[in-house]
Amino acid sequence: MNMFTTTNPLRGADLAAKKIVIVDDYEESCKLLAEILSTTYECTYTSDSNSAVKLINEKRPDLILLDYKMPGLMGVDVCRMVRESATTKNTPIIFVSGAATIDERIKAFETGADDFISKPFHVKELILRIKARLSDKESESASELTAANLKMNLLSRQVFVDGEEVGLTPKQFDILKMLVAAKNNLVTREKCLTEIWGDTEVTSRNVDSQINYLKRKIQKFNGRIVAVPSLGYRLESSEN
Protein backbone atom coordinates (compact mmCIF):
# COMPACT_ATOMS: atom_id res chain seq x y z
CA MET A 1 0.00 0.00 0.00
CA ASN A 2 3.05 2.25 0.34
CA MET A 3 1.69 3.46 3.68
CA PHE A 4 3.50 4.99 6.63
CA THR A 5 2.42 6.28 10.03
CA THR A 6 4.19 9.19 11.68
CA THR A 7 3.76 10.17 15.32
CA ASN A 8 5.70 12.40 17.65
CA PRO A 9 7.97 10.15 19.77
CA LEU A 10 7.78 12.66 22.62
CA ARG A 11 4.04 12.06 22.88
CA GLY A 12 4.23 8.33 22.37
CA ALA A 13 0.97 6.54 21.64
CA ASP A 14 -1.40 9.40 22.39
CA LEU A 15 -4.87 7.91 22.07
CA ALA A 16 -6.41 11.39 22.18
CA ALA A 17 -4.45 12.64 19.15
CA LYS A 18 -6.55 13.43 16.08
CA LYS A 19 -5.75 11.26 13.08
CA ILE A 20 -4.90 12.67 9.66
CA VAL A 21 -4.48 10.71 6.44
CA ILE A 22 -2.32 12.36 3.77
CA VAL A 23 -2.64 11.34 0.11
CA ASP A 24 -0.13 12.72 -2.41
CA ASP A 25 1.58 10.91 -5.30
CA TYR A 26 4.85 12.69 -4.44
CA GLU A 27 6.19 10.81 -1.41
CA GLU A 28 8.44 13.66 -0.32
CA SER A 29 5.39 15.90 0.00
CA CYS A 30 3.73 13.27 2.18
CA LYS A 31 6.79 13.03 4.41
CA LEU A 32 7.09 16.81 4.73
CA LEU A 33 3.43 17.25 5.69
CA ALA A 34 3.62 14.35 8.15
CA GLU A 35 6.75 15.77 9.81
CA ILE A 36 5.14 19.21 10.15
CA LEU A 37 1.89 17.88 11.62
CA SER A 38 3.14 14.96 13.72
CA THR A 39 3.92 17.25 16.67
CA THR A 40 0.15 17.52 17.17
CA TYR A 41 -1.54 14.81 15.11
CA GLU A 42 -1.11 11.15 14.28
CA CYS A 43 -0.33 11.17 10.57
CA THR A 44 -0.60 8.31 8.11
CA TYR A 45 0.23 8.79 4.44
CA THR A 46 0.27 7.03 1.10
CA SER A 47 1.62 8.06 -2.29
CA ASP A 48 -0.56 5.46 -4.06
CA SER A 49 -3.96 6.99 -4.79
CA ASN A 50 -5.38 3.58 -5.74
CA SER A 51 -4.86 2.45 -2.12
CA ALA A 52 -6.05 5.69 -0.55
CA VAL A 53 -9.69 4.74 0.05
CA LYS A 54 -8.70 1.44 1.63
CA LEU A 55 -6.29 3.26 3.95
CA ILE A 56 -8.93 5.84 4.86
CA ASN A 57 -11.47 3.13 5.67
CA GLU A 58 -8.92 1.33 7.83
CA LYS A 59 -7.72 4.39 9.75
CA ARG A 60 -11.05 6.24 10.09
CA PRO A 61 -9.18 9.58 10.22
CA ASP A 62 -10.52 12.80 11.68
CA LEU A 63 -9.34 14.70 8.58
CA ILE A 64 -7.93 13.98 5.11
CA LEU A 65 -5.32 15.99 3.19
CA LEU A 66 -5.67 15.17 -0.49
CA ASP A 67 -3.74 16.06 -3.64
CA TYR A 68 -5.74 16.86 -6.79
CA LYS A 69 -3.62 15.62 -9.68
CA MET A 70 -2.40 12.06 -9.21
CA PRO A 71 -1.79 9.06 -11.48
CA GLY A 72 -4.41 6.35 -11.08
CA LEU A 73 -7.29 7.83 -9.10
CA MET A 74 -7.52 11.59 -9.18
CA GLY A 75 -8.10 13.46 -5.95
CA VAL A 76 -11.73 14.18 -6.88
CA ASP A 77 -12.28 10.44 -7.43
CA VAL A 78 -10.96 9.65 -3.96
CA CYS A 79 -13.06 12.48 -2.51
CA ARG A 80 -16.21 11.18 -4.20
CA MET A 81 -15.65 7.64 -2.88
CA VAL A 82 -15.07 8.97 0.65
CA ARG A 83 -18.32 10.95 0.49
CA GLU A 84 -20.25 7.90 -0.78
CA SER A 85 -19.19 5.76 2.21
CA ALA A 86 -21.48 5.86 5.26
CA THR A 87 -18.50 5.57 7.62
CA THR A 88 -16.42 8.42 6.13
CA LYS A 89 -18.93 10.72 4.42
CA ASN A 90 -18.61 13.41 7.11
CA THR A 91 -14.81 13.37 7.34
CA PRO A 92 -13.34 16.83 6.56
CA ILE A 93 -11.32 16.87 3.34
CA ILE A 94 -8.77 19.57 2.53
CA PHE A 95 -7.23 19.54 -0.94
CA VAL A 96 -3.55 20.53 -0.95
CA SER A 97 -2.48 20.92 -4.55
CA GLY A 98 -0.34 23.01 -6.86
CA ALA A 99 -1.21 24.77 -10.12
CA ALA A 100 -4.92 24.03 -9.88
CA THR A 101 -7.19 25.88 -12.28
CA ILE A 102 -10.34 27.59 -11.09
CA ASP A 103 -12.38 24.84 -12.79
CA GLU A 104 -10.44 22.18 -10.86
CA ARG A 105 -11.00 24.01 -7.58
CA ILE A 106 -14.73 24.27 -8.31
CA LYS A 107 -14.81 20.56 -9.21
CA ALA A 108 -13.16 19.71 -5.89
CA PHE A 109 -15.79 21.64 -3.93
CA GLU A 110 -18.62 20.17 -6.01
CA THR A 111 -17.31 16.69 -5.21
CA GLY A 112 -17.29 17.36 -1.48
CA ALA A 113 -14.11 19.20 -0.50
CA ASP A 114 -14.27 21.31 2.66
CA ASP A 115 -11.27 23.47 1.78
CA PHE A 116 -8.57 23.94 -0.87
CA ILE A 117 -5.00 25.16 -0.29
CA SER A 118 -2.71 25.91 -3.22
CA LYS A 119 0.99 25.08 -3.17
CA PRO A 120 3.20 26.73 -2.13
CA PHE A 121 1.52 27.55 1.17
CA HIS A 122 2.54 28.87 4.57
CA VAL A 123 2.72 26.17 7.24
CA LYS A 124 0.81 28.30 9.75
CA GLU A 125 -2.05 28.75 7.28
CA LEU A 126 -2.31 24.98 6.78
CA ILE A 127 -2.34 24.33 10.53
CA LEU A 128 -4.99 27.00 11.13
CA ARG A 129 -7.20 25.58 8.38
CA ILE A 130 -6.86 22.07 9.80
CA LYS A 131 -7.80 23.33 13.26
CA ALA A 132 -10.80 25.17 11.83
CA ARG A 133 -12.12 22.07 10.04
CA LEU A 134 -11.62 19.86 13.07
CA SER A 135 -13.37 22.46 15.22
CA ASP A 136 -16.30 22.54 12.78
CA LYS A 137 -16.56 18.76 12.98
CA GLU A 138 -16.53 18.78 16.78
CA SER A 139 -19.23 21.47 16.89
CA GLU A 140 -21.38 19.48 14.49
CA SER A 141 -20.85 16.28 16.48
CA ALA A 142 -21.84 18.03 19.69
CA SER A 143 -25.18 19.06 18.17
CA GLU A 144 -25.98 15.71 16.55
CA LEU A 145 -26.34 12.07 17.50
CA THR A 146 -26.36 9.33 14.89
CA ALA A 147 -26.93 5.60 14.77
CA ALA A 148 -26.87 3.91 11.37
CA ASN A 149 -29.51 5.71 9.26
CA LEU A 150 -30.97 7.60 12.22
CA LYS A 151 -29.91 11.18 12.96
CA MET A 152 -30.92 13.39 15.88
CA ASN A 153 -30.44 17.16 15.73
CA LEU A 154 -30.16 18.16 19.37
CA LEU A 155 -30.54 21.88 18.66
CA SER A 156 -33.73 21.71 16.61
CA ARG A 157 -34.92 18.54 18.42
CA GLN A 158 -35.64 16.82 15.11
CA VAL A 159 -35.23 13.14 14.28
CA PHE A 160 -34.60 11.76 10.80
CA VAL A 161 -34.57 8.17 9.57
CA ASP A 162 -33.23 7.77 6.02
CA GLY A 163 -33.52 11.53 5.71
CA GLU A 164 -37.24 11.52 6.49
CA GLU A 165 -38.35 13.39 9.59
CA VAL A 166 -40.04 11.39 12.34
CA GLY A 167 -42.42 13.18 14.71
CA LEU A 168 -41.74 12.44 18.38
CA THR A 169 -43.14 13.82 21.59
CA PRO A 170 -40.67 15.61 23.91
CA LYS A 171 -40.36 12.56 26.19
CA GLN A 172 -39.95 10.17 23.27
CA PHE A 173 -37.17 12.42 21.93
CA ASP A 174 -35.42 12.44 25.31
CA ILE A 175 -35.66 8.66 25.67
CA LEU A 176 -34.32 8.12 22.16
CA LYS A 177 -31.50 10.58 22.87
CA MET A 178 -30.45 8.51 25.90
CA LEU A 179 -30.59 5.28 23.90
CA VAL A 180 -28.59 6.64 20.94
CA ALA A 181 -26.00 8.27 23.21
CA ALA A 182 -25.52 4.91 24.97
CA LYS A 183 -25.63 3.00 21.66
CA ASN A 184 -25.31 -0.77 22.17
CA ASN A 185 -25.23 -0.32 25.96
CA LEU A 186 -27.93 -0.64 28.60
CA VAL A 187 -30.13 2.27 29.63
CA THR A 188 -32.05 1.35 32.77
CA ARG A 189 -35.69 2.20 33.42
CA GLU A 190 -34.59 3.94 36.62
CA LYS A 191 -32.28 6.24 34.64
CA CYS A 192 -35.14 7.15 32.29
CA LEU A 193 -37.52 7.84 35.18
CA THR A 194 -35.00 9.96 37.05
CA GLU A 195 -33.65 12.03 34.16
CA ILE A 196 -36.82 12.42 32.10
CA TRP A 197 -39.74 12.37 34.54
CA GLY A 198 -37.83 13.73 37.54
CA ASP A 199 -40.04 13.97 40.63
CA THR A 200 -43.25 13.18 38.75
CA GLU A 201 -45.06 10.17 40.18
CA VAL A 202 -44.85 7.58 37.38
CA THR A 203 -43.88 3.93 37.11
CA SER A 204 -41.66 1.92 34.80
CA ARG A 205 -44.76 1.17 32.73
CA ASN A 206 -44.59 4.73 31.46
CA VAL A 207 -41.12 4.02 30.08
CA ASP A 208 -42.28 0.77 28.47
CA SER A 209 -45.23 2.54 26.87
CA GLN A 210 -43.06 5.29 25.35
CA ILE A 211 -40.56 2.72 24.09
CA ASN A 212 -43.35 0.88 22.28
CA TYR A 213 -44.40 4.13 20.60
CA LEU A 214 -40.79 4.78 19.62
CA LYS A 215 -40.39 1.36 18.03
CA ARG A 216 -43.40 1.97 15.80
CA LYS A 217 -42.27 5.46 14.80
CA ILE A 218 -38.72 4.47 13.80
CA GLN A 219 -39.56 1.23 11.98
CA LYS A 220 -37.19 2.11 9.11
CA PHE A 221 -34.23 2.41 11.51
CA ASN A 222 -31.39 0.01 10.63
CA GLY A 223 -31.27 -1.42 14.10
CA ARG A 224 -33.63 -2.14 16.97
CA ILE A 225 -34.51 -1.29 20.54
CA VAL A 226 -34.09 -4.42 22.64
CA ALA A 227 -35.57 -5.05 26.07
CA VAL A 228 -33.09 -6.17 28.72
CA PRO A 229 -35.25 -8.26 31.10
CA SER A 230 -35.90 -6.60 34.48
CA LEU A 231 -33.42 -3.81 33.75
CA GLY A 232 -34.23 -1.57 30.80
CA TYR A 233 -33.45 -1.20 27.11
CA ARG A 234 -30.56 -1.19 24.66
CA LEU A 235 -30.44 0.36 21.21
CA GLU A 236 -28.61 -1.96 18.81
CA SER A 237 -27.36 -0.28 15.67
CA SER A 238 -26.30 -1.83 12.38
CA GLU A 239 -23.76 0.57 10.89
CA ASN A 240 -23.24 -1.28 7.61
mmCIF file of C-alpha atoms in Angstrom:
data_model
loop_
_atom_site.group_PDB
_atom_site.id
_atom_site.type_symbol
_atom_site.label_atom_id
_atom_site.label_comp_id
_atom_site.label_asym_id
_atom_site.label_seq_id
_atom_site.Cartn_x
_atom_site.Cartn_y
_atom_site.Cartn_z
ATOM 1 C CA MET A 1 0.000 0.000 0.000
ATOM 2 C CA ASN A 2 3.050 2.253 0.343
ATOM 3 C CA MET A 3 1.692 3.462 3.681
ATOM 4 C CA PHE A 4 3.504 4.992 6.634
ATOM 5 C CA THR A 5 2.419 6.278 10.030
ATOM 6 C CA THR A 6 4.188 9.186 11.682
ATOM 7 C CA THR A 7 3.757 10.167 15.319
ATOM 8 C CA ASN A 8 5.702 12.405 17.650
ATOM 9 C CA PRO A 9 7.969 10.152 19.771
ATOM 10 C CA LEU A 10 7.779 12.665 22.625
ATOM 11 C CA ARG A 11 4.044 12.060 22.879
ATOM 12 C CA GLY A 12 4.234 8.328 22.370
ATOM 13 C CA ALA A 13 0.971 6.540 21.642
ATOM 14 C CA ASP A 14 -1.401 9.401 22.395
ATOM 15 C CA LEU A 15 -4.870 7.913 22.071
ATOM 16 C CA ALA A 16 -6.409 11.392 22.179
ATOM 17 C CA ALA A 17 -4.451 12.638 19.152
ATOM 18 C CA LYS A 18 -6.546 13.433 16.085
ATOM 19 C CA LYS A 19 -5.755 11.256 13.083
ATOM 20 C CA ILE A 20 -4.905 12.666 9.665
ATOM 21 C CA VAL A 21 -4.475 10.707 6.436
ATOM 22 C CA ILE A 22 -2.315 12.364 3.765
ATOM 23 C CA VAL A 23 -2.643 11.338 0.113
ATOM 24 C CA ASP A 24 -0.130 12.724 -2.413
ATOM 25 C CA ASP A 25 1.576 10.915 -5.296
ATOM 26 C CA TYR A 26 4.855 12.693 -4.442
ATOM 27 C CA GLU A 27 6.185 10.814 -1.414
ATOM 28 C CA GLU A 28 8.443 13.656 -0.321
ATOM 29 C CA SER A 29 5.393 15.904 -0.002
ATOM 30 C CA CYS A 30 3.729 13.270 2.180
ATOM 31 C CA LYS A 31 6.790 13.033 4.412
ATOM 32 C CA LEU A 32 7.094 16.805 4.733
ATOM 33 C CA LEU A 33 3.431 17.249 5.693
ATOM 34 C CA ALA A 34 3.623 14.350 8.146
ATOM 35 C CA GLU A 35 6.746 15.771 9.810
ATOM 36 C CA ILE A 36 5.138 19.205 10.147
ATOM 37 C CA LEU A 37 1.892 17.876 11.619
ATOM 38 C CA SER A 38 3.142 14.956 13.723
ATOM 39 C CA THR A 39 3.916 17.250 16.671
ATOM 40 C CA THR A 40 0.146 17.517 17.173
ATOM 41 C CA TYR A 41 -1.542 14.808 15.113
ATOM 42 C CA GLU A 42 -1.108 11.148 14.277
ATOM 43 C CA CYS A 43 -0.332 11.169 10.566
ATOM 44 C CA THR A 44 -0.599 8.311 8.108
ATOM 45 C CA TYR A 45 0.226 8.787 4.443
ATOM 46 C CA THR A 46 0.268 7.027 1.104
ATOM 47 C CA SER A 47 1.615 8.063 -2.290
ATOM 48 C CA ASP A 48 -0.555 5.461 -4.056
ATOM 49 C CA SER A 49 -3.960 6.989 -4.793
ATOM 50 C CA ASN A 50 -5.383 3.581 -5.737
ATOM 51 C CA SER A 51 -4.855 2.451 -2.118
ATOM 52 C CA ALA A 52 -6.050 5.694 -0.548
ATOM 53 C CA VAL A 53 -9.688 4.745 0.048
ATOM 54 C CA LYS A 54 -8.697 1.436 1.627
ATOM 55 C CA LEU A 55 -6.294 3.262 3.951
ATOM 56 C CA ILE A 56 -8.934 5.844 4.864
ATOM 57 C CA ASN A 57 -11.475 3.126 5.674
ATOM 58 C CA GLU A 58 -8.925 1.329 7.834
ATOM 59 C CA LYS A 59 -7.717 4.392 9.750
ATOM 60 C CA ARG A 60 -11.046 6.243 10.087
ATOM 61 C CA PRO A 61 -9.180 9.582 10.215
ATOM 62 C CA ASP A 62 -10.520 12.802 11.677
ATOM 63 C CA LEU A 63 -9.338 14.697 8.583
ATOM 64 C CA ILE A 64 -7.930 13.980 5.111
ATOM 65 C CA LEU A 65 -5.315 15.991 3.193
ATOM 66 C CA LEU A 66 -5.672 15.173 -0.488
ATOM 67 C CA ASP A 67 -3.743 16.062 -3.644
ATOM 68 C CA TYR A 68 -5.742 16.865 -6.787
ATOM 69 C CA LYS A 69 -3.616 15.623 -9.684
ATOM 70 C CA MET A 70 -2.401 12.064 -9.211
ATOM 71 C CA PRO A 71 -1.794 9.058 -11.476
ATOM 72 C CA GLY A 72 -4.413 6.355 -11.083
ATOM 73 C CA LEU A 73 -7.287 7.832 -9.101
ATOM 74 C CA MET A 74 -7.520 11.593 -9.182
ATOM 75 C CA GLY A 75 -8.103 13.460 -5.950
ATOM 76 C CA VAL A 76 -11.731 14.178 -6.876
ATOM 77 C CA ASP A 77 -12.279 10.444 -7.431
ATOM 78 C CA VAL A 78 -10.961 9.653 -3.958
ATOM 79 C CA CYS A 79 -13.061 12.483 -2.513
ATOM 80 C CA ARG A 80 -16.214 11.181 -4.198
ATOM 81 C CA MET A 81 -15.646 7.643 -2.879
ATOM 82 C CA VAL A 82 -15.068 8.967 0.646
ATOM 83 C CA ARG A 83 -18.319 10.946 0.486
ATOM 84 C CA GLU A 84 -20.248 7.902 -0.776
ATOM 85 C CA SER A 85 -19.193 5.756 2.206
ATOM 86 C CA ALA A 86 -21.475 5.858 5.256
ATOM 87 C CA THR A 87 -18.505 5.571 7.624
ATOM 88 C CA THR A 88 -16.420 8.415 6.128
ATOM 89 C CA LYS A 89 -18.934 10.722 4.424
ATOM 90 C CA ASN A 90 -18.614 13.408 7.112
ATOM 91 C CA THR A 91 -14.806 13.370 7.337
ATOM 92 C CA PRO A 92 -13.343 16.830 6.559
ATOM 93 C CA ILE A 93 -11.316 16.870 3.336
ATOM 94 C CA ILE A 94 -8.767 19.569 2.532
ATOM 95 C CA PHE A 95 -7.225 19.544 -0.942
ATOM 96 C CA VAL A 96 -3.553 20.528 -0.949
ATOM 97 C CA SER A 97 -2.480 20.919 -4.550
ATOM 98 C CA GLY A 98 -0.343 23.014 -6.858
ATOM 99 C CA ALA A 99 -1.206 24.773 -10.121
ATOM 100 C CA ALA A 100 -4.922 24.035 -9.883
ATOM 101 C CA THR A 101 -7.185 25.879 -12.281
ATOM 102 C CA ILE A 102 -10.343 27.595 -11.087
ATOM 103 C CA ASP A 103 -12.378 24.844 -12.786
ATOM 104 C CA GLU A 104 -10.441 22.183 -10.863
ATOM 105 C CA ARG A 105 -11.001 24.008 -7.582
ATOM 106 C CA ILE A 106 -14.730 24.266 -8.309
ATOM 107 C CA LYS A 107 -14.815 20.561 -9.213
ATOM 108 C CA ALA A 108 -13.159 19.714 -5.892
ATOM 109 C CA PHE A 109 -15.792 21.635 -3.932
ATOM 110 C CA GLU A 110 -18.621 20.168 -6.008
ATOM 111 C CA THR A 111 -17.309 16.692 -5.215
ATOM 112 C CA GLY A 112 -17.292 17.357 -1.476
ATOM 113 C CA ALA A 113 -14.110 19.204 -0.505
ATOM 114 C CA ASP A 114 -14.274 21.314 2.659
ATOM 115 C CA ASP A 115 -11.273 23.474 1.780
ATOM 116 C CA PHE A 116 -8.566 23.937 -0.874
ATOM 117 C CA ILE A 117 -5.004 25.158 -0.287
ATOM 118 C CA SER A 118 -2.714 25.910 -3.217
ATOM 119 C CA LYS A 119 0.992 25.082 -3.175
ATOM 120 C CA PRO A 120 3.200 26.735 -2.129
ATOM 121 C CA PHE A 121 1.523 27.554 1.167
ATOM 122 C CA HIS A 122 2.538 28.871 4.574
ATOM 123 C CA VAL A 123 2.716 26.169 7.240
ATOM 124 C CA LYS A 124 0.814 28.298 9.745
ATOM 125 C CA GLU A 125 -2.050 28.749 7.281
ATOM 126 C CA LEU A 126 -2.314 24.977 6.779
ATOM 127 C CA ILE A 127 -2.336 24.333 10.534
ATOM 128 C CA LEU A 128 -4.990 27.005 11.127
ATOM 129 C CA ARG A 129 -7.200 25.579 8.380
ATOM 130 C CA ILE A 130 -6.855 22.071 9.800
ATOM 131 C CA LYS A 131 -7.797 23.333 13.263
ATOM 132 C CA ALA A 132 -10.805 25.167 11.832
ATOM 133 C CA ARG A 133 -12.116 22.068 10.039
ATOM 134 C CA LEU A 134 -11.622 19.856 13.072
ATOM 135 C CA SER A 135 -13.371 22.460 15.217
ATOM 136 C CA ASP A 136 -16.301 22.539 12.776
ATOM 137 C CA LYS A 137 -16.562 18.764 12.982
ATOM 138 C CA GLU A 138 -16.527 18.779 16.782
ATOM 139 C CA SER A 139 -19.230 21.466 16.886
ATOM 140 C CA GLU A 140 -21.382 19.475 14.490
ATOM 141 C CA SER A 141 -20.851 16.276 16.482
ATOM 142 C CA ALA A 142 -21.840 18.033 19.690
ATOM 143 C CA SER A 143 -25.178 19.056 18.169
ATOM 144 C CA GLU A 144 -25.980 15.705 16.552
ATOM 145 C CA LEU A 145 -26.342 12.068 17.501
ATOM 146 C CA THR A 146 -26.361 9.331 14.890
ATOM 147 C CA ALA A 147 -26.927 5.597 14.768
ATOM 148 C CA ALA A 148 -26.871 3.905 11.368
ATOM 149 C CA ASN A 149 -29.507 5.708 9.256
ATOM 150 C CA LEU A 150 -30.971 7.605 12.218
ATOM 151 C CA LYS A 151 -29.909 11.177 12.958
ATOM 152 C CA MET A 152 -30.920 13.394 15.875
ATOM 153 C CA ASN A 153 -30.442 17.159 15.729
ATOM 154 C CA LEU A 154 -30.160 18.160 19.374
ATOM 155 C CA LEU A 155 -30.542 21.876 18.660
ATOM 156 C CA SER A 156 -33.735 21.708 16.609
ATOM 157 C CA ARG A 157 -34.916 18.539 18.416
ATOM 158 C CA GLN A 158 -35.638 16.823 15.111
ATOM 159 C CA VAL A 159 -35.227 13.138 14.280
ATOM 160 C CA PHE A 160 -34.603 11.763 10.800
ATOM 161 C CA VAL A 161 -34.571 8.169 9.571
ATOM 162 C CA ASP A 162 -33.232 7.771 6.023
ATOM 163 C CA GLY A 163 -33.516 11.534 5.707
ATOM 164 C CA GLU A 164 -37.241 11.523 6.491
ATOM 165 C CA GLU A 165 -38.349 13.392 9.593
ATOM 166 C CA VAL A 166 -40.043 11.394 12.342
ATOM 167 C CA GLY A 167 -42.422 13.179 14.706
ATOM 168 C CA LEU A 168 -41.743 12.440 18.375
ATOM 169 C CA THR A 169 -43.143 13.824 21.593
ATOM 170 C CA PRO A 170 -40.667 15.607 23.911
ATOM 171 C CA LYS A 171 -40.362 12.560 26.191
ATOM 172 C CA GLN A 172 -39.949 10.174 23.268
ATOM 173 C CA PHE A 173 -37.172 12.416 21.928
ATOM 174 C CA ASP A 174 -35.421 12.437 25.307
ATOM 175 C CA ILE A 175 -35.661 8.658 25.672
ATOM 176 C CA LEU A 176 -34.318 8.125 22.158
ATOM 177 C CA LYS A 177 -31.496 10.580 22.869
ATOM 178 C CA MET A 178 -30.446 8.506 25.903
ATOM 179 C CA LEU A 179 -30.594 5.279 23.903
ATOM 180 C CA VAL A 180 -28.593 6.644 20.944
ATOM 181 C CA ALA A 181 -25.997 8.266 23.213
ATOM 182 C CA ALA A 182 -25.517 4.909 24.968
ATOM 183 C CA LYS A 183 -25.632 2.999 21.665
ATOM 184 C CA ASN A 184 -25.310 -0.769 22.173
ATOM 185 C CA ASN A 185 -25.231 -0.318 25.955
ATOM 186 C CA LEU A 186 -27.927 -0.645 28.597
ATOM 187 C CA VAL A 187 -30.134 2.273 29.626
ATOM 188 C CA THR A 188 -32.051 1.354 32.771
ATOM 189 C CA ARG A 189 -35.690 2.196 33.419
ATOM 190 C CA GLU A 190 -34.589 3.945 36.619
ATOM 191 C CA LYS A 191 -32.284 6.237 34.636
ATOM 192 C CA CYS A 192 -35.136 7.154 32.292
ATOM 193 C CA LEU A 193 -37.516 7.835 35.179
ATOM 194 C CA THR A 194 -34.997 9.961 37.052
ATOM 195 C CA GLU A 195 -33.653 12.031 34.157
ATOM 196 C CA ILE A 196 -36.823 12.422 32.099
ATOM 197 C CA TRP A 197 -39.738 12.367 34.536
ATOM 198 C CA GLY A 198 -37.834 13.727 37.536
ATOM 199 C CA ASP A 199 -40.038 13.969 40.631
ATOM 200 C CA THR A 200 -43.252 13.185 38.748
ATOM 201 C CA GLU A 201 -45.062 10.166 40.177
ATOM 202 C CA VAL A 202 -44.853 7.584 37.375
ATOM 203 C CA THR A 203 -43.885 3.930 37.105
ATOM 204 C CA SER A 204 -41.658 1.915 34.802
ATOM 205 C CA ARG A 205 -44.762 1.169 32.726
ATOM 206 C CA ASN A 206 -44.590 4.725 31.456
ATOM 207 C CA VAL A 207 -41.121 4.018 30.082
ATOM 208 C CA ASP A 208 -42.276 0.772 28.473
ATOM 209 C CA SER A 209 -45.227 2.540 26.868
ATOM 210 C CA GLN A 210 -43.060 5.291 25.354
ATOM 211 C CA ILE A 211 -40.557 2.724 24.094
ATOM 212 C CA ASN A 212 -43.353 0.878 22.280
ATOM 213 C CA TYR A 213 -44.400 4.128 20.598
ATOM 214 C CA LEU A 214 -40.788 4.777 19.619
ATOM 215 C CA LYS A 215 -40.387 1.362 18.025
ATOM 216 C CA ARG A 216 -43.397 1.971 15.799
ATOM 217 C CA LYS A 217 -42.274 5.456 14.803
ATOM 218 C CA ILE A 218 -38.722 4.470 13.803
ATOM 219 C CA GLN A 219 -39.557 1.235 11.977
ATOM 220 C CA LYS A 220 -37.185 2.109 9.111
ATOM 221 C CA PHE A 221 -34.229 2.411 11.508
ATOM 222 C CA ASN A 222 -31.394 0.012 10.630
ATOM 223 C CA GLY A 223 -31.271 -1.418 14.104
ATOM 224 C CA ARG A 224 -33.626 -2.143 16.967
ATOM 225 C CA ILE A 225 -34.508 -1.292 20.536
ATOM 226 C CA VAL A 226 -34.087 -4.424 22.640
ATOM 227 C CA ALA A 227 -35.571 -5.046 26.073
ATOM 228 C CA VAL A 228 -33.094 -6.174 28.722
ATOM 229 C CA PRO A 229 -35.249 -8.259 31.104
ATOM 230 C CA SER A 230 -35.899 -6.603 34.480
ATOM 231 C CA LEU A 231 -33.420 -3.809 33.747
ATOM 232 C CA GLY A 232 -34.233 -1.570 30.802
ATOM 233 C CA TYR A 233 -33.450 -1.197 27.109
ATOM 234 C CA ARG A 234 -30.555 -1.194 24.663
ATOM 235 C CA LEU A 235 -30.441 0.358 21.206
ATOM 236 C CA GLU A 236 -28.606 -1.956 18.815
ATOM 237 C CA SER A 237 -27.356 -0.277 15.669
ATOM 238 C CA SER A 238 -26.299 -1.829 12.378
ATOM 239 C CA GLU A 239 -23.756 0.574 10.888
ATOM 240 C CA ASN A 240 -23.242 -1.285 7.614
#
